[in-house]
Short mmCIF file of C-alpha atoms (C1' of nucleotides) in Angstrom, two decimals:
data_model
loop_
_atom_site.label_atom_id
_atom_site.label_comp_id
_atom_site.label_asym_id
_atom_site.label_seq_id
_atom_site.Cartn_x
_atom_site.Cartn_y
_atom_site.Cartn_z
CA UNK A 1 -22.40 159.97 -79.87
CA UNK A 2 -21.57 157.23 -82.35
CA UNK A 3 -23.73 158.84 -84.99
CA UNK A 4 -20.67 159.06 -87.19
CA UNK A 5 -20.07 155.33 -87.01
CA UNK A 6 -23.68 154.69 -87.93
CA UNK A 7 -23.41 156.98 -90.90
CA UNK A 8 -20.29 155.16 -92.01
CA UNK A 9 -22.05 151.81 -91.71
CA UNK A 10 -24.98 153.17 -93.64
CA UNK A 11 -22.75 154.44 -96.41
CA UNK A 12 -21.01 151.07 -96.55
CA UNK A 13 -24.35 149.30 -96.96
CA UNK A 14 -25.40 151.68 -99.71
CA UNK A 15 -22.11 150.98 -101.44
CA UNK A 16 -22.70 147.24 -101.15
CA UNK A 17 -26.19 147.59 -102.59
CA UNK A 18 -24.73 149.50 -105.50
CA UNK A 19 -22.00 146.91 -105.99
CA UNK A 20 -24.52 144.09 -105.95
CA UNK A 21 -26.78 145.92 -108.38
CA UNK A 22 -23.85 146.49 -110.70
CA UNK A 23 -22.89 142.83 -110.64
CA UNK A 24 -26.41 141.87 -111.60
CA UNK A 25 -26.37 144.52 -114.34
CA UNK A 26 -23.12 143.25 -115.80
CA UNK A 27 -24.07 139.59 -115.62
CA UNK A 28 -27.68 139.64 -116.74
CA UNK A 29 -28.62 143.09 -117.99
CA UNK A 30 -30.62 145.94 -116.57
CA UNK A 31 -33.88 144.01 -116.33
CA UNK A 32 -32.18 141.61 -113.90
CA UNK A 33 -31.46 144.46 -111.49
CA UNK A 34 -34.54 143.95 -109.34
CA UNK A 35 -34.95 144.84 -105.72
CA UNK A 36 -35.68 141.24 -104.90
CA UNK A 37 -32.55 139.99 -106.67
CA UNK A 38 -30.34 142.54 -104.97
CA UNK A 39 -31.78 141.70 -101.57
CA UNK A 40 -31.48 137.98 -102.28
CA UNK A 41 -27.80 138.35 -103.13
CA UNK A 42 -27.25 140.31 -99.95
CA UNK A 43 -29.14 137.88 -97.73
CA UNK A 44 -31.92 140.35 -97.05
CA UNK A 45 -35.51 140.89 -98.12
CA UNK A 46 -36.57 143.42 -100.73
CA UNK A 47 -38.50 145.85 -98.51
CA UNK A 48 -35.33 146.43 -96.47
CA UNK A 49 -33.88 148.29 -99.44
CA UNK A 50 -36.52 150.96 -99.00
CA UNK A 51 -34.59 152.06 -95.92
CA UNK A 52 -31.87 153.21 -98.29
CA UNK A 53 -33.71 154.25 -101.46
CA UNK A 54 -37.18 155.62 -102.04
CA UNK A 55 -37.76 153.19 -104.91
CA UNK A 56 -36.05 151.24 -107.65
CA UNK A 57 -35.54 154.27 -109.89
CA UNK A 58 -33.60 156.11 -107.21
CA UNK A 59 -31.45 153.07 -106.62
CA UNK A 60 -30.71 152.90 -110.34
CA UNK A 61 -29.87 156.58 -110.41
CA UNK A 62 -27.46 156.08 -107.55
CA UNK A 63 -25.86 153.19 -109.42
CA UNK A 64 -25.54 155.41 -112.47
CA UNK A 65 -23.67 157.90 -110.34
CA UNK A 66 -21.24 155.23 -109.20
CA UNK A 67 -20.72 154.20 -112.81
CA UNK A 68 -19.89 157.78 -113.76
CA UNK A 69 -17.40 157.75 -110.91
CA UNK A 70 -15.84 154.50 -112.06
CA UNK A 71 -15.47 155.84 -115.59
CA UNK A 72 -13.93 159.07 -114.37
CA UNK A 73 -11.49 157.20 -112.13
CA UNK A 74 -10.53 154.94 -115.00
CA UNK A 75 -9.82 157.91 -117.27
CA UNK A 76 -7.86 159.66 -114.56
CA UNK A 77 -5.72 156.55 -114.11
CA UNK A 78 -5.09 156.28 -117.85
CA UNK A 79 -4.02 159.89 -117.91
CA UNK A 80 -1.68 159.25 -115.00
CA UNK A 81 0.04 156.56 -117.04
CA UNK A 82 0.89 159.02 -119.80
CA UNK A 83 1.45 161.99 -117.51
CA UNK A 84 4.90 162.58 -118.92
CA UNK A 85 3.80 162.68 -122.56
CA UNK A 86 2.68 165.73 -124.47
CA UNK A 87 -0.80 167.12 -124.38
CA UNK A 88 -1.74 165.51 -127.68
CA UNK A 89 -0.84 162.03 -126.44
CA UNK A 90 -2.87 162.67 -123.31
CA UNK A 91 -5.85 163.78 -125.36
CA UNK A 92 -5.73 160.67 -127.48
CA UNK A 93 -5.34 158.56 -124.35
CA UNK A 94 -8.50 160.13 -122.95
CA UNK A 95 -10.42 159.49 -126.17
CA UNK A 96 -9.26 155.91 -126.52
CA UNK A 97 -9.72 155.36 -122.81
CA UNK A 98 -13.31 156.52 -123.01
CA UNK A 99 -13.92 154.15 -125.90
CA UNK A 100 -12.16 151.30 -124.14
CA UNK A 101 -14.12 151.63 -120.92
CA UNK A 102 -17.37 151.90 -122.88
CA UNK A 103 -16.73 148.80 -124.96
CA UNK A 104 -15.61 146.86 -121.92
CA UNK A 105 -18.70 147.93 -119.96
CA UNK A 106 -21.50 148.11 -122.51
CA UNK A 107 -24.32 147.67 -120.02
CA UNK A 108 -22.88 150.22 -117.65
CA UNK A 109 -22.43 152.55 -120.61
CA UNK A 110 -26.05 152.06 -121.59
CA UNK A 111 -27.15 153.10 -118.14
CA UNK A 112 -25.43 156.47 -118.21
CA UNK A 113 -25.29 157.36 -121.91
CA UNK A 114 -28.24 155.45 -123.35
CA UNK A 115 -31.92 156.12 -123.01
CA UNK A 116 -32.12 158.52 -120.08
CA UNK A 117 -33.20 157.35 -116.64
CA UNK A 118 -36.30 158.79 -115.00
CA UNK A 119 -35.45 162.06 -113.28
CA UNK A 120 -34.90 162.17 -109.53
CA UNK A 121 -37.75 163.03 -107.20
CA UNK A 122 -41.44 162.49 -107.76
CA UNK A 123 -43.16 164.74 -110.30
CA UNK A 124 -44.66 167.79 -108.66
CA UNK A 125 -42.62 167.53 -105.49
CA UNK A 126 -43.91 170.11 -103.02
CA UNK A 127 -42.01 173.37 -102.84
CA UNK A 128 -39.45 172.45 -105.44
CA UNK A 129 -41.45 172.83 -108.60
CA UNK A 130 -38.96 171.77 -111.24
CA UNK A 131 -36.01 172.75 -109.11
CA UNK A 132 -32.76 170.80 -109.28
CA UNK A 133 -32.53 168.08 -106.67
CA UNK A 134 -28.85 167.45 -107.42
CA UNK A 135 -28.46 163.91 -106.27
CA UNK A 136 -25.47 161.57 -106.32
CA UNK A 137 -25.85 160.91 -110.05
CA UNK A 138 -25.83 164.62 -110.87
CA UNK A 139 -22.70 165.18 -108.82
CA UNK A 140 -20.80 162.32 -110.44
CA UNK A 141 -21.96 163.38 -113.88
CA UNK A 142 -20.73 166.89 -113.23
CA UNK A 143 -17.36 165.54 -112.07
CA UNK A 144 -17.07 163.56 -115.28
CA UNK A 145 -17.87 166.65 -117.33
CA UNK A 146 -15.24 168.56 -115.40
CA UNK A 147 -12.66 165.96 -116.28
CA UNK A 148 -12.79 166.61 -120.00
CA UNK A 149 -13.25 170.31 -119.47
CA UNK A 150 -10.05 170.42 -117.41
CA UNK A 151 -8.19 168.71 -120.22
CA UNK A 152 -9.47 171.37 -122.55
CA UNK A 153 -8.47 174.29 -120.38
CA UNK A 154 -5.03 172.76 -120.01
CA UNK A 155 -4.67 172.42 -123.77
CA UNK A 156 -5.95 175.93 -124.33
CA UNK A 157 -3.49 177.39 -121.84
CA UNK A 158 -0.61 175.40 -123.25
CA UNK A 159 -1.27 175.62 -126.96
CA UNK A 160 -4.39 177.49 -128.09
CA UNK A 161 -6.17 176.06 -131.11
CA UNK A 162 -8.21 177.92 -133.72
CA UNK A 163 -11.71 178.73 -132.52
CA UNK A 164 -14.44 180.93 -133.99
CA UNK A 165 -14.62 184.49 -132.72
CA UNK A 166 -17.61 185.49 -130.65
CA UNK A 167 -19.12 187.41 -133.56
CA UNK A 168 -18.92 184.35 -135.78
CA UNK A 169 -21.17 182.34 -133.47
CA UNK A 170 -24.91 182.46 -134.08
CA UNK A 171 -26.45 184.77 -131.45
CA UNK A 172 -28.79 182.17 -130.01
CA UNK A 173 -25.92 179.75 -129.53
CA UNK A 174 -23.62 182.47 -128.23
CA UNK A 175 -26.01 183.41 -125.45
CA UNK A 176 -26.32 179.81 -124.34
CA UNK A 177 -22.57 179.32 -124.38
CA UNK A 178 -22.11 182.43 -122.27
CA UNK A 179 -24.65 181.16 -119.78
CA UNK A 180 -22.96 177.79 -119.58
CA UNK A 181 -19.56 179.42 -119.12
CA UNK A 182 -20.82 181.62 -116.29
CA UNK A 183 -22.67 178.75 -114.71
CA UNK A 184 -19.53 176.64 -114.69
CA UNK A 185 -17.14 179.44 -113.85
CA UNK A 186 -14.84 178.68 -116.76
CA UNK A 187 -12.36 181.24 -118.07
CA UNK A 188 -12.43 180.27 -121.73
CA UNK A 189 -13.55 182.08 -124.87
CA UNK A 190 -17.00 181.11 -126.13
CA UNK A 191 -15.56 179.66 -129.32
CA UNK A 192 -13.38 177.35 -127.25
CA UNK A 193 -16.38 176.07 -125.33
CA UNK A 194 -18.16 175.57 -128.62
CA UNK A 195 -15.31 173.47 -129.96
CA UNK A 196 -15.34 171.54 -126.71
CA UNK A 197 -19.00 170.69 -127.20
CA UNK A 198 -18.47 169.78 -130.83
CA UNK A 199 -15.65 167.44 -129.90
CA UNK A 200 -17.79 165.91 -127.18
CA UNK A 201 -20.64 165.30 -129.62
CA UNK A 202 -18.21 163.69 -132.04
CA UNK A 203 -16.58 161.49 -129.43
CA UNK A 204 -19.67 160.34 -127.58
CA UNK A 205 -21.59 159.92 -130.81
CA UNK A 206 -18.95 157.65 -132.26
CA UNK A 207 -18.64 155.62 -129.07
CA UNK A 208 -22.41 155.32 -128.65
CA UNK A 209 -22.89 153.96 -132.12
CA UNK A 210 -20.14 151.44 -131.61
CA UNK A 211 -21.23 150.26 -128.17
CA UNK A 212 -24.86 149.92 -129.21
CA UNK A 213 -23.86 148.01 -132.34
CA UNK A 214 -25.28 150.55 -134.75
CA UNK A 215 -22.28 150.40 -137.07
CA UNK A 216 -22.25 146.64 -137.14
CA UNK A 217 -24.58 146.63 -140.13
CA UNK A 218 -21.54 147.61 -142.17
CA UNK A 219 -18.40 146.89 -140.16
CA UNK A 220 -17.70 143.92 -137.94
CA UNK A 221 -14.77 145.76 -136.36
CA UNK A 222 -15.50 149.49 -136.16
CA UNK A 223 -12.22 150.37 -134.46
CA UNK A 224 -10.58 151.89 -137.59
CA UNK A 225 -13.64 154.05 -138.15
CA UNK A 226 -13.39 155.28 -134.58
CA UNK A 227 -9.71 156.07 -135.12
CA UNK A 228 -10.75 158.32 -138.00
CA UNK A 229 -13.30 160.06 -135.80
CA UNK A 230 -10.56 160.69 -133.28
CA UNK A 231 -8.40 162.07 -136.08
CA UNK A 232 -11.22 164.48 -136.87
CA UNK A 233 -11.21 165.69 -133.31
CA UNK A 234 -7.43 165.96 -133.25
CA UNK A 235 -7.49 168.03 -136.44
CA UNK A 236 -10.03 170.38 -134.94
CA UNK A 237 -7.77 170.84 -131.95
CA UNK A 238 -4.81 171.73 -134.12
CA UNK A 239 -2.87 168.50 -133.62
CA UNK B 1 -59.90 128.77 -150.92
CA UNK B 2 -60.13 131.88 -148.76
CA UNK B 3 -56.70 131.30 -147.30
CA UNK B 4 -55.71 134.63 -148.76
CA UNK B 5 -58.48 136.43 -146.90
CA UNK B 6 -57.40 134.80 -143.67
CA UNK B 7 -53.83 135.87 -144.22
CA UNK B 8 -55.00 139.39 -144.85
CA UNK B 9 -57.04 139.36 -141.65
CA UNK B 10 -54.06 138.03 -139.76
CA UNK B 11 -51.80 140.75 -141.13
CA UNK B 12 -54.39 143.36 -140.19
CA UNK B 13 -54.48 142.07 -136.63
CA UNK B 14 -50.71 142.11 -136.40
CA UNK B 15 -50.77 145.69 -137.64
CA UNK B 16 -53.33 146.61 -135.02
CA UNK B 17 -51.26 145.01 -132.28
CA UNK B 18 -48.29 147.03 -133.45
CA UNK B 19 -50.34 150.23 -133.56
CA UNK B 20 -51.66 149.63 -130.07
CA UNK B 21 -48.19 148.88 -128.77
CA UNK B 22 -46.89 152.05 -130.34
CA UNK B 23 -49.61 154.16 -128.76
CA UNK B 24 -48.74 152.76 -125.36
CA UNK B 25 -45.07 153.40 -126.06
CA UNK B 26 -45.68 157.02 -127.02
CA UNK B 27 -48.04 157.75 -124.16
CA UNK B 28 -46.37 155.99 -121.26
CA UNK B 29 -42.95 154.74 -122.29
CA UNK B 30 -41.54 151.35 -123.17
CA UNK B 31 -42.23 149.79 -119.77
CA UNK B 32 -45.94 150.40 -120.35
CA UNK B 33 -45.88 148.26 -123.48
CA UNK B 34 -46.98 145.05 -121.77
CA UNK B 35 -48.82 142.16 -123.33
CA UNK B 36 -51.64 142.58 -120.88
CA UNK B 37 -52.00 146.30 -121.63
CA UNK B 38 -52.00 145.73 -125.39
CA UNK B 39 -54.60 142.99 -125.08
CA UNK B 40 -56.68 145.13 -122.73
CA UNK B 41 -56.72 147.99 -125.23
CA UNK B 42 -57.77 145.61 -127.98
CA UNK B 43 -60.49 143.95 -125.92
CA UNK B 44 -58.63 140.65 -125.77
CA UNK B 45 -56.67 138.68 -123.22
CA UNK B 46 -52.89 138.53 -123.11
CA UNK B 47 -52.39 134.87 -124.09
CA UNK B 48 -54.16 135.54 -127.39
CA UNK B 49 -51.16 137.62 -128.47
CA UNK B 50 -49.07 134.47 -128.45
CA UNK B 51 -50.95 133.44 -131.59
CA UNK B 52 -49.12 136.28 -133.34
CA UNK B 53 -45.78 136.56 -131.56
CA UNK B 54 -43.63 134.03 -129.78
CA UNK B 55 -43.10 136.38 -126.83
CA UNK B 56 -42.90 140.02 -125.84
CA UNK B 57 -39.42 140.52 -127.29
CA UNK B 58 -40.54 139.44 -130.75
CA UNK B 59 -43.50 141.76 -130.56
CA UNK B 60 -41.18 144.63 -129.66
CA UNK B 61 -38.85 143.74 -132.51
CA UNK B 62 -41.76 143.81 -134.90
CA UNK B 63 -42.79 147.20 -133.55
CA UNK B 64 -39.24 148.43 -134.07
CA UNK B 65 -39.51 147.34 -137.69
CA UNK B 66 -42.68 149.36 -138.12
CA UNK B 67 -40.97 152.37 -136.57
CA UNK B 68 -38.09 152.06 -139.03
CA UNK B 69 -40.72 152.00 -141.77
CA UNK B 70 -42.46 155.07 -140.42
CA UNK B 71 -39.20 156.97 -140.25
CA UNK B 72 -38.23 155.95 -143.77
CA UNK B 73 -41.64 156.96 -145.12
CA UNK B 74 -41.38 160.30 -143.36
CA UNK B 75 -37.97 160.98 -144.88
CA UNK B 76 -39.15 159.93 -148.33
CA UNK B 77 -42.07 162.35 -148.04
CA UNK B 78 -39.80 165.19 -146.97
CA UNK B 79 -37.58 164.49 -149.94
CA UNK B 80 -40.61 164.54 -152.23
CA UNK B 81 -41.40 168.05 -151.02
CA UNK B 82 -38.02 169.33 -152.16
CA UNK B 83 -37.74 167.10 -155.20
CA UNK B 84 -37.20 170.09 -157.48
CA UNK B 85 -34.34 171.55 -155.45
CA UNK B 86 -30.67 170.75 -155.88
CA UNK B 87 -28.97 167.79 -154.34
CA UNK B 88 -27.52 169.86 -151.52
CA UNK B 89 -30.95 171.07 -150.42
CA UNK B 90 -32.22 167.51 -150.53
CA UNK B 91 -29.32 166.33 -148.41
CA UNK B 92 -29.98 168.98 -145.81
CA UNK B 93 -33.67 168.15 -145.89
CA UNK B 94 -32.82 164.52 -145.16
CA UNK B 95 -30.55 165.46 -142.27
CA UNK B 96 -32.99 167.91 -140.73
CA UNK B 97 -35.85 165.52 -141.39
CA UNK B 98 -34.06 162.76 -139.53
CA UNK B 99 -33.51 165.09 -136.60
CA UNK B 100 -37.09 166.34 -136.70
CA UNK B 101 -38.62 162.87 -136.68
CA UNK B 102 -36.30 161.80 -133.89
CA UNK B 103 -37.08 164.76 -131.65
CA UNK B 104 -40.79 164.41 -132.33
CA UNK B 105 -40.70 160.70 -131.54
CA UNK B 106 -38.11 160.31 -128.78
CA UNK B 107 -39.47 157.05 -127.43
CA UNK B 108 -39.75 155.51 -130.85
CA UNK B 109 -36.23 156.72 -131.55
CA UNK B 110 -35.00 155.09 -128.39
CA UNK B 111 -36.44 151.79 -129.48
CA UNK B 112 -34.53 151.65 -132.74
CA UNK B 113 -31.39 153.68 -132.07
CA UNK B 114 -30.95 153.36 -128.33
CA UNK B 115 -29.86 150.39 -126.29
CA UNK B 116 -30.25 147.47 -128.67
CA UNK B 117 -33.18 145.08 -128.43
CA UNK B 118 -32.61 141.39 -127.75
CA UNK B 119 -31.81 139.59 -130.99
CA UNK B 120 -34.49 137.56 -132.78
CA UNK B 121 -34.81 133.85 -132.13
CA UNK B 122 -33.90 131.96 -129.03
CA UNK B 123 -30.18 131.55 -128.26
CA UNK B 124 -28.80 128.35 -129.70
CA UNK B 125 -31.65 127.76 -132.11
CA UNK B 126 -31.22 124.29 -133.64
CA UNK B 127 -29.58 124.14 -137.03
CA UNK B 128 -29.07 127.86 -137.38
CA UNK B 129 -26.15 128.42 -135.09
CA UNK B 130 -25.73 132.17 -135.27
CA UNK B 131 -27.32 132.37 -138.69
CA UNK B 132 -29.34 135.42 -139.71
CA UNK B 133 -33.04 135.03 -139.12
CA UNK B 134 -33.85 138.21 -141.04
CA UNK B 135 -37.15 139.20 -139.53
CA UNK B 136 -39.40 142.17 -140.14
CA UNK B 137 -37.15 144.50 -138.14
CA UNK B 138 -34.08 143.53 -140.16
CA UNK B 139 -35.88 144.15 -143.42
CA UNK B 140 -37.14 147.56 -142.40
CA UNK B 141 -33.74 148.50 -141.02
CA UNK B 142 -32.14 147.53 -144.29
CA UNK B 143 -34.65 149.61 -146.22
CA UNK B 144 -33.82 152.58 -144.03
CA UNK B 145 -30.11 152.09 -144.67
CA UNK B 146 -30.81 151.90 -148.38
CA UNK B 147 -32.57 155.23 -148.25
CA UNK B 148 -29.49 157.19 -147.25
CA UNK B 149 -27.25 155.07 -149.41
CA UNK B 150 -29.38 155.90 -152.43
CA UNK B 151 -29.02 159.59 -151.68
CA UNK B 152 -25.29 159.09 -151.60
CA UNK B 153 -25.07 157.25 -154.89
CA UNK B 154 -27.18 159.95 -156.47
CA UNK B 155 -24.88 162.66 -155.16
CA UNK B 156 -21.81 160.74 -156.24
CA UNK B 157 -23.16 160.28 -159.75
CA UNK B 158 -24.21 163.90 -160.03
CA UNK B 159 -21.31 165.65 -158.37
CA UNK B 160 -18.51 163.51 -156.95
CA UNK B 161 -16.93 164.73 -153.73
CA UNK B 162 -13.38 164.24 -152.54
CA UNK B 163 -12.82 160.81 -151.02
CA UNK B 164 -9.66 159.00 -149.94
CA UNK B 165 -8.09 156.66 -152.48
CA UNK B 166 -8.16 152.94 -151.75
CA UNK B 167 -4.46 152.97 -150.86
CA UNK B 168 -5.02 155.70 -148.30
CA UNK B 169 -7.45 153.56 -146.31
CA UNK B 170 -6.05 151.39 -143.55
CA UNK B 171 -5.94 147.78 -144.82
CA UNK B 172 -8.17 146.36 -142.10
CA UNK B 173 -10.81 148.96 -142.78
CA UNK B 174 -10.41 148.62 -146.55
CA UNK B 175 -11.17 144.92 -146.46
CA UNK B 176 -14.30 145.46 -144.40
CA UNK B 177 -15.51 148.22 -146.70
CA UNK B 178 -14.99 145.96 -149.71
CA UNK B 179 -16.97 143.21 -148.06
CA UNK B 180 -19.80 145.59 -147.20
CA UNK B 181 -19.83 146.94 -150.77
CA UNK B 182 -20.02 143.46 -152.26
CA UNK B 183 -22.62 142.38 -149.75
CA UNK B 184 -24.83 145.33 -150.62
CA UNK B 185 -24.09 145.29 -154.34
CA UNK B 186 -23.12 148.95 -154.44
CA UNK B 187 -21.08 150.40 -157.28
CA UNK B 188 -19.16 153.02 -155.33
CA UNK B 189 -15.47 153.48 -154.55
CA UNK B 190 -14.40 152.33 -151.10
CA UNK B 191 -13.51 155.86 -150.06
CA UNK B 192 -17.02 156.97 -150.88
CA UNK B 193 -18.51 154.28 -148.68
CA UNK B 194 -16.13 155.31 -145.94
CA UNK B 195 -17.29 158.91 -146.16
CA UNK B 196 -20.86 157.64 -146.09
CA UNK B 197 -20.21 155.83 -142.86
CA UNK B 198 -18.41 158.80 -141.34
CA UNK B 199 -21.32 161.07 -142.19
CA UNK B 200 -23.74 158.56 -140.73
CA UNK B 201 -21.78 158.39 -137.50
CA UNK B 202 -21.74 162.16 -137.33
CA UNK B 203 -25.44 162.53 -138.03
CA UNK B 204 -26.75 159.78 -135.83
CA UNK B 205 -24.32 160.64 -133.07
CA UNK B 206 -25.47 164.25 -133.01
CA UNK B 207 -29.14 163.29 -133.08
CA UNK B 208 -28.74 160.60 -130.41
CA UNK B 209 -27.11 162.99 -128.00
CA UNK B 210 -29.83 165.54 -128.54
CA UNK B 211 -32.77 163.14 -128.28
CA UNK B 212 -31.40 161.49 -125.17
CA UNK B 213 -30.73 164.87 -123.57
CA UNK B 214 -26.99 164.39 -123.27
CA UNK B 215 -26.20 167.91 -124.45
CA UNK B 216 -28.70 169.49 -122.13
CA UNK B 217 -26.07 169.75 -119.42
CA UNK B 218 -24.69 172.67 -121.42
CA UNK B 219 -27.33 173.84 -123.88
CA UNK B 220 -31.06 174.16 -123.31
CA UNK B 221 -31.62 174.39 -127.07
CA UNK B 222 -29.08 172.27 -128.95
CA UNK B 223 -30.47 173.08 -132.40
CA UNK B 224 -27.65 175.51 -133.37
CA UNK B 225 -25.07 172.92 -132.36
CA UNK B 226 -26.79 170.38 -134.58
CA UNK B 227 -26.77 172.88 -137.44
CA UNK B 228 -22.98 173.06 -137.09
CA UNK B 229 -22.74 169.27 -137.18
CA UNK B 230 -24.73 169.31 -140.38
CA UNK B 231 -22.37 171.94 -141.74
CA UNK B 232 -19.51 169.58 -140.98
CA UNK B 233 -21.18 166.88 -143.00
CA UNK B 234 -21.95 169.28 -145.84
CA UNK B 235 -18.34 170.40 -145.95
CA UNK B 236 -17.18 166.81 -146.16
CA UNK B 237 -19.49 166.29 -149.10
CA UNK B 238 -18.08 169.28 -150.93
CA UNK B 239 -21.07 171.56 -150.47
"C1'" DA C 1 -35.24 153.32 -67.14
"C1'" DA C 2 -38.06 155.04 -70.73
"C1'" DC C 3 -38.30 156.72 -75.27
"C1'" DT C 4 -36.99 157.11 -80.09
"C1'" DT C 5 -34.73 155.91 -84.14
"C1'" DT C 6 -32.81 152.50 -87.28
"C1'" DG C 7 -32.99 148.57 -89.91
"C1'" DG C 8 -34.86 144.77 -90.51
"C1'" DT C 9 -39.09 141.22 -90.96
"C1'" DT C 10 -43.68 138.99 -92.83
"C1'" DA C 11 -47.91 139.41 -95.29
"C1'" DA C 12 -50.55 141.34 -98.76
"C1'" DT C 13 -51.95 143.88 -103.20
"C1'" DG C 14 -51.86 144.27 -107.87
"C1'" DC C 15 -49.14 144.23 -111.66
"C1'" DC C 16 -46.37 141.34 -115.14
"C1'" DG C 17 -44.88 137.21 -118.84
"C1'" DT C 18 -45.81 132.80 -119.84
"C1'" DT C 19 -47.88 128.02 -119.94
"C1'" DT C 20 -51.61 124.76 -119.89
"C1'" DA C 21 -55.90 123.05 -120.97
"C1'" DC C 22 -60.04 124.03 -122.97
"C1'" DT C 23 -63.55 126.04 -126.30
"C1'" DT C 24 -65.54 127.69 -130.50
"C1'" DA C 25 -66.04 128.82 -135.10
"C1'" DA C 26 -64.46 128.60 -139.61
"C1'" DC C 27 -62.23 125.94 -143.29
"C1'" DG C 28 -61.26 122.09 -146.47
"C1'" DT C 29 -62.52 117.95 -148.04
"C1'" DA C 30 -64.39 112.96 -148.59
"C1'" DT D 1 -73.39 117.45 -146.00
"C1'" DA D 2 -70.91 115.48 -142.41
"C1'" DC D 3 -66.22 115.28 -140.39
"C1'" DG D 4 -61.68 116.15 -139.13
"C1'" DT D 5 -58.46 120.07 -138.75
"C1'" DT D 6 -56.80 124.38 -137.83
"C1'" DA D 7 -56.95 129.23 -136.22
"C1'" DA D 8 -57.96 132.16 -132.64
"C1'" DG D 9 -59.70 132.97 -128.75
"C1'" DT D 10 -60.71 131.95 -123.41
"C1'" DA D 11 -59.93 131.07 -118.11
"C1'" DA D 12 -56.91 129.46 -114.61
"C1'" DA D 13 -52.62 129.05 -112.75
"C1'" DC D 14 -47.39 129.80 -111.61
"C1'" DG D 15 -43.75 132.42 -110.30
"C1'" DG D 16 -41.62 136.94 -110.21
"C1'" DC D 17 -41.92 141.82 -109.72
"C1'" DA D 18 -42.44 146.78 -107.00
"C1'" DT D 19 -44.51 148.61 -103.39
"C1'" DT D 20 -47.04 149.23 -98.97
"C1'" DA D 21 -48.52 148.28 -94.24
"C1'" DA D 22 -47.95 146.43 -89.86
"C1'" DC D 23 -44.86 144.75 -86.79
"C1'" DC D 24 -40.49 143.83 -84.12
"C1'" DA D 25 -35.83 143.92 -82.05
"C1'" DA D 26 -31.80 146.22 -81.09
"C1'" DA D 27 -29.20 150.22 -80.60
"C1'" DG D 28 -28.78 155.01 -79.38
"C1'" DT D 29 -30.46 159.04 -76.64
"C1'" DT D 30 -32.17 161.43 -72.73
#
DNA sequence: AACTTTGGTTAATGCCGTTTACTTAACGTA
DNA sequence: TACGTTAAGTAAACGGCATTAACCAAAGTT
């Protein structure tokens, strides 16, 4: 039974489709990522792609997952480079690395952090009314989230930073944080998770604005402004 | 000479095109805003729209300008409602108003604060190599920027908040801030403009994440988290 | 050897943006 | 008032798009 070989071949083809789609995305923008163009580049015809994806949206979602993966790998590699340094240096490396990848891959960034993609699965899928489908993109997104969360738990274990006590958190927020913590199986105080989210909002907000050019109205080079945002985050983490 | 009447009629038609486009945007998303659909809704044929816009991108840019205008008007109205209150209440009203409009108009928000639209004018336009074309969208965007800036100048005049001295600002950033100040004709210290930009990054970053659903991975209702972001801004402004 | 599954094809439908050539009505003026 | 001009629409066509249906060959399975 060479079913395994077939599966491997199939996975390789899916990977090549994704690679081709990404190349088109980088070179000519998201609207150039058409089924026909992908097939053309691969020496196939467009309908053949339907053997691998239900439609264009699902293909794009898969690509988004790969992009998440690429970003996560990039950050992991950057962290490897400064593995010997202290936790603060590693944190700053992660922040700057995230910004660097995003600025170097604006169109990829737009796909995963810009206007959201259509959700997986057709609306009103039978039997799974609103249930999570958990596709490739979800998995890779979760892995990315884990990456920063792991950095946080490491920092917290090594040198705890000031966080609000449970009673200081608004009840509605507290309940949601508790649910998130249980859902993720994290062993951190609620205040720590809250600070994590605040830092994430700060970081991704600053990067988004810069990548999408929404600070350009004032600053041609927004890098110093981003450095200040990172300082804000560092201060909040007790650096 | 009824040239004036004709111009008025033309402006009215442009406004109706924009209104129709916006309705399609709200109801079915940006990909439903097609020239054919707009014309269909207006009882015309698609090529007629080329009498008013050079192509679809310019039509979308014009729509984006109108959306900026709508947002600015909405904020101005909210500020009117709390005109009697102190400056802090007005600031919070502006922040919450911005969030409210954005959450109530996610697709419109995406058009003006999401992945950027293609720039006006064809690439390599003769004679104006890279020069500003300054279309409707630019004007409305500038007006929106002015709105928040005016709030800042008012606050600064009424109750100055702590800002970094010129010497404390990194030289590269300082030069850019000075250029922006001169370009806009603002009479504020550089540190004040810097704080303005930092607050803007904070505010728009927080709203973007929420509108685009990028906090949903952790919180079903991100409102309390946004309230904390607004507290951050308030603290920075000495409230 | 017969059957089934996989992965491809061609042809067709109905969208889309855009261009071309043509019409019609209103406007401005000699 | 007659005449040229301009503004604002039309129909027809081109090429590209996603998607579907019908078909086909090769490989795997029994």
